[in-house]
XYZ file of N, CA and C in Angstrom:
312
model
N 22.874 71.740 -21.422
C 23.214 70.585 -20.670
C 22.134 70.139 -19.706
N 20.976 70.588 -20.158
C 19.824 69.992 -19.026
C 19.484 68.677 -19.597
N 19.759 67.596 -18.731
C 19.524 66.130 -18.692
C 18.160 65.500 -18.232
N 17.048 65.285 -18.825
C 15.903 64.997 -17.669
C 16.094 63.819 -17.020
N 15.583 63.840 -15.548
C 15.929 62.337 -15.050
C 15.563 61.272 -15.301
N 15.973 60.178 -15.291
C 15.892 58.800 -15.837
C 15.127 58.405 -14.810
N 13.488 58.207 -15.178
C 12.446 57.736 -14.434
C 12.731 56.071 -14.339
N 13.533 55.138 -13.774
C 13.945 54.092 -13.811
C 12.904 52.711 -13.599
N 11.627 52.951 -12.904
C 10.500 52.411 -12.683
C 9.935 52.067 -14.292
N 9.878 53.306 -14.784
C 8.961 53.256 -15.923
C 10.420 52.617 -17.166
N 11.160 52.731 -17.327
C 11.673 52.220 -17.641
C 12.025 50.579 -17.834
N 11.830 50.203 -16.695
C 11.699 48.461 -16.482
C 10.354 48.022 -17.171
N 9.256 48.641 -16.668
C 7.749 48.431 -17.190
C 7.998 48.106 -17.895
N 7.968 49.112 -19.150
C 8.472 49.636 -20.325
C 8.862 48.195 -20.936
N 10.391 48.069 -20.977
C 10.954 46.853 -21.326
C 10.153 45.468 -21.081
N 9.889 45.770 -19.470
C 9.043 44.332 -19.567
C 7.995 44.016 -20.476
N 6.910 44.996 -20.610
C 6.054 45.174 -21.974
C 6.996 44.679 -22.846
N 7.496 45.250 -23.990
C 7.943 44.963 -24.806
C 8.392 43.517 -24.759
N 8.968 42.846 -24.089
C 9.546 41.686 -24.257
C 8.473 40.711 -23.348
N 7.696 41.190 -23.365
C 6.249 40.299 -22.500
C 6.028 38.464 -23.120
N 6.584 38.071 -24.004
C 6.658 36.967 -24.701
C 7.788 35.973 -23.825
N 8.847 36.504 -23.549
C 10.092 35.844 -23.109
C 9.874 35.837 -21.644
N 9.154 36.651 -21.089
C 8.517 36.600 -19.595
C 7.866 36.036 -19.469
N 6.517 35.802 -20.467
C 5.658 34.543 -20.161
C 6.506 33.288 -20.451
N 7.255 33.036 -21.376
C 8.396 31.543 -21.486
C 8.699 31.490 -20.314
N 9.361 32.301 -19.610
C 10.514 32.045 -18.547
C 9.439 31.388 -17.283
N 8.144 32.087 -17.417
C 7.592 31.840 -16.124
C 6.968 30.134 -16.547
N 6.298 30.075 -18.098
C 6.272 29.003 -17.975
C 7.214 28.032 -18.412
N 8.242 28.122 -18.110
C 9.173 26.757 -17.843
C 9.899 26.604 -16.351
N 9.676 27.729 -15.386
C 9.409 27.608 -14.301
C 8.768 26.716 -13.821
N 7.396 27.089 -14.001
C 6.006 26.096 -13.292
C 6.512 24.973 -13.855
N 7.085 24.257 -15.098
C 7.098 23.341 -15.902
C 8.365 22.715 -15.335
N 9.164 23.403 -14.535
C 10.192 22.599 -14.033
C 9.663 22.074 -12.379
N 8.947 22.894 -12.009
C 8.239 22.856 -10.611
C 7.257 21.700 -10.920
N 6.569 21.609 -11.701
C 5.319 20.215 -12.275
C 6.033 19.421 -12.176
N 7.547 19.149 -12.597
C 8.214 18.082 -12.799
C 8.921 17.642 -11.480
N 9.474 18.465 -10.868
C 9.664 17.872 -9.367
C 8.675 17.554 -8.589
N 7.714 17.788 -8.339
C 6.384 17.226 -7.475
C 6.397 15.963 -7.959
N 6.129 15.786 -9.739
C 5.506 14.923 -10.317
C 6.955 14.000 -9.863
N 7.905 13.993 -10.102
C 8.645 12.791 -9.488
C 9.199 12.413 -7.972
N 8.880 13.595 -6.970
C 8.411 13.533 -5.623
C 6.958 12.645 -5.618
N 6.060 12.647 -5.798
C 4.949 12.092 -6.134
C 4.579 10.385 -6.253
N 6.082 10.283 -7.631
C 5.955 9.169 -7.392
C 6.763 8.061 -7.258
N 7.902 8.995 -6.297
C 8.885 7.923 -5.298
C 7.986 7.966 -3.977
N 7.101 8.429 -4.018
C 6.342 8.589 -2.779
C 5.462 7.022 -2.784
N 4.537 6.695 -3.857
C 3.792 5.835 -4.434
C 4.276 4.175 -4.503
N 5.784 4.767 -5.289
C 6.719 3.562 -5.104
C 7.125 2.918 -3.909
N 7.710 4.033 -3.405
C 7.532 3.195 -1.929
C 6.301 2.566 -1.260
N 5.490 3.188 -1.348
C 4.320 3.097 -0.773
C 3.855 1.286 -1.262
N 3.797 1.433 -2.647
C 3.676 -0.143 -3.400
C 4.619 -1.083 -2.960
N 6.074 -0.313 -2.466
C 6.967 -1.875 -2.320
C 6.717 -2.566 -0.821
N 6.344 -1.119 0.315
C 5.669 -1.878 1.677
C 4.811 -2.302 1.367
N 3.965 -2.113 0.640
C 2.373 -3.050 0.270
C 2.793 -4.444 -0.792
N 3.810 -4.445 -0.914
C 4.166 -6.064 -1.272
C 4.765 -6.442 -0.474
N 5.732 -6.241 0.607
C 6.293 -6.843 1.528
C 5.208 -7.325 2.225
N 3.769 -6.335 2.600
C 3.443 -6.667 3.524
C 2.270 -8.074 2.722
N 2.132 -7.947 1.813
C 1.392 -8.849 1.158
C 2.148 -10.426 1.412
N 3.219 -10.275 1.165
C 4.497 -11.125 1.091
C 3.981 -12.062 2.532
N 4.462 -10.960 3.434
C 4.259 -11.281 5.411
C 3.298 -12.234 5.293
N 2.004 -11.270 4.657
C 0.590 -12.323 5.058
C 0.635 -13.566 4.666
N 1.172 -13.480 3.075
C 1.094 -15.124 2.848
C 1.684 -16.071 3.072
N 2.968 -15.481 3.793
C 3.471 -16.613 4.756
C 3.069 -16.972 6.013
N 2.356 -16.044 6.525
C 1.591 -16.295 7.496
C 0.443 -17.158 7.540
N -0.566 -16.931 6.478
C -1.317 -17.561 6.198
C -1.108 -19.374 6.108
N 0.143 -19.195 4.710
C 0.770 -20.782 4.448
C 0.939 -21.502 6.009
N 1.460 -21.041 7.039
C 1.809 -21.303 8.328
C 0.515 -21.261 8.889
N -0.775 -20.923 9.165
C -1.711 -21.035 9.660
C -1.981 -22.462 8.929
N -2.030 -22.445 7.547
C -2.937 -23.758 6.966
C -2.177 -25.340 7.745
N -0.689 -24.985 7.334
C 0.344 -26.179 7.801
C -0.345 -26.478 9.731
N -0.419 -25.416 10.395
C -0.645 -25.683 11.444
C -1.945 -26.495 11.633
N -3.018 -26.102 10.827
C -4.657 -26.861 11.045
C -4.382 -27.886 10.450
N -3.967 -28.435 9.776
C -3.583 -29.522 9.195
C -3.028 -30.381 10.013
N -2.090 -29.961 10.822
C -1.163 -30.695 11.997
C -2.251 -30.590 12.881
N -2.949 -29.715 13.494
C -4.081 -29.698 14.473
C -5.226 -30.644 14.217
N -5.551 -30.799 13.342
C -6.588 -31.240 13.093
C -6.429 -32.670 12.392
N -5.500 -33.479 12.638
C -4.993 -34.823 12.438
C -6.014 -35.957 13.119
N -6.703 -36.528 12.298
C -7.348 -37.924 13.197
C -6.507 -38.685 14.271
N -5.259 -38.945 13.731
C -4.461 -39.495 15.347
C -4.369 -38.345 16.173
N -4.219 -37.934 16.028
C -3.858 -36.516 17.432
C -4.954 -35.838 17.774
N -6.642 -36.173 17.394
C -7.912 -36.414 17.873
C -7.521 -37.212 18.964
N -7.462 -38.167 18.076
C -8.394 -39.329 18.786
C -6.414 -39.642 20.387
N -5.974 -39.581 19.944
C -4.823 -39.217 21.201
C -4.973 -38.534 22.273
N -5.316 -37.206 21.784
C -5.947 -36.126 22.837
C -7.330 -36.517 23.468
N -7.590 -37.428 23.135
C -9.417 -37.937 23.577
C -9.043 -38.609 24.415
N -8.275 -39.690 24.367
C -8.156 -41.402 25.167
C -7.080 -40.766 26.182
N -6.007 -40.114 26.009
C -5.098 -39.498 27.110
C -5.775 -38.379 28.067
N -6.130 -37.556 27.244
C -6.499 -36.112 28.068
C -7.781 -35.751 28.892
N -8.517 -36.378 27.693
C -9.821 -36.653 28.492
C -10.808 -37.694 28.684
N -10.058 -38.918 28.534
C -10.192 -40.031 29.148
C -11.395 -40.678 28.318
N -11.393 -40.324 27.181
C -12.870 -40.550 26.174
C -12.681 -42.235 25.965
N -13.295 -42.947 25.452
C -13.356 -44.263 24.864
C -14.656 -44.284 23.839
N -14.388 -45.191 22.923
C -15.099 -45.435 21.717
C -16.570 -46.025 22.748
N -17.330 -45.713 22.114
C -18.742 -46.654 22.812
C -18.721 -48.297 22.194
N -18.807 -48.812 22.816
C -19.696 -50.485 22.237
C -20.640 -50.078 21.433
N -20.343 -51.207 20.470
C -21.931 -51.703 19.736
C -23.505 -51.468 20.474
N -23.300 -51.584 21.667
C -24.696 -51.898 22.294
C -25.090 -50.782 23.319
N -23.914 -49.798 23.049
C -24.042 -48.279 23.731
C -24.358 -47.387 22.602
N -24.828 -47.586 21.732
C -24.869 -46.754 20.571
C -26.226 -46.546 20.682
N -26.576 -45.375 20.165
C -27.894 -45.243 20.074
C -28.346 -44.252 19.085
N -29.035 -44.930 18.010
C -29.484 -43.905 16.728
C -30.556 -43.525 16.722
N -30.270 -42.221 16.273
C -31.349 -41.043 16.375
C -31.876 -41.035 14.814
N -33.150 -41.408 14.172
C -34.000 -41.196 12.957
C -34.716 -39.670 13.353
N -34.127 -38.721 12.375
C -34.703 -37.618 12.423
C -36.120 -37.540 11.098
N -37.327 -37.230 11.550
C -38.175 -37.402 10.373
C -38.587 -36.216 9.303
């Protein structure tokens, strides 16, 4: 009835050797499930990232459209020549106040 003891270390080894095929599977569909969460962390990250970069694209060009409308309104020949004769008291010259310059 002498039993030798069940070295339990070497035992696992052991097995793991042997079945060393199904250990490398397991580990790589691990990493392969781990690749796949980054990779779609990644690119809800991106997505977002692209939809503030069209909003903000969006912002500018309404901003912009609103800058042009404004120079347009600013820069009106009546509302020159309004702001001249009211504000700063300008008047057209006479014919005989004119004086041309020939550059040679």
């Amino acid at each position: 009835m002498s039993q030798s003891p069940l070295n339990l270390p070497q035992i696992v080894l052991h097995d793991i050797w042997h079945h060393k095929w199904i250990l490398l599977l397991s580990v790589l569909v691990v990493m392969n499930g781990l690749a796949v969460v980054y990779t779609s962390h990644v690119t809800r990250k991106l997505i977002t990232q692209w939809d503030q970069l069209l909003q903000e694209q969006d912002r500018l060009d309404i901003e912009w459209r609103n800058l042009l409308l404004e120079e347009q309104s600013q820069s009106e020949h009546s509302r020159v020549t309004r702001i001249a004769t009211k504000e700063l008291n300008m008047t057209r010259p006479l014919p005989k106040e004119e004086v041309i310059i020939r550059v040679k």
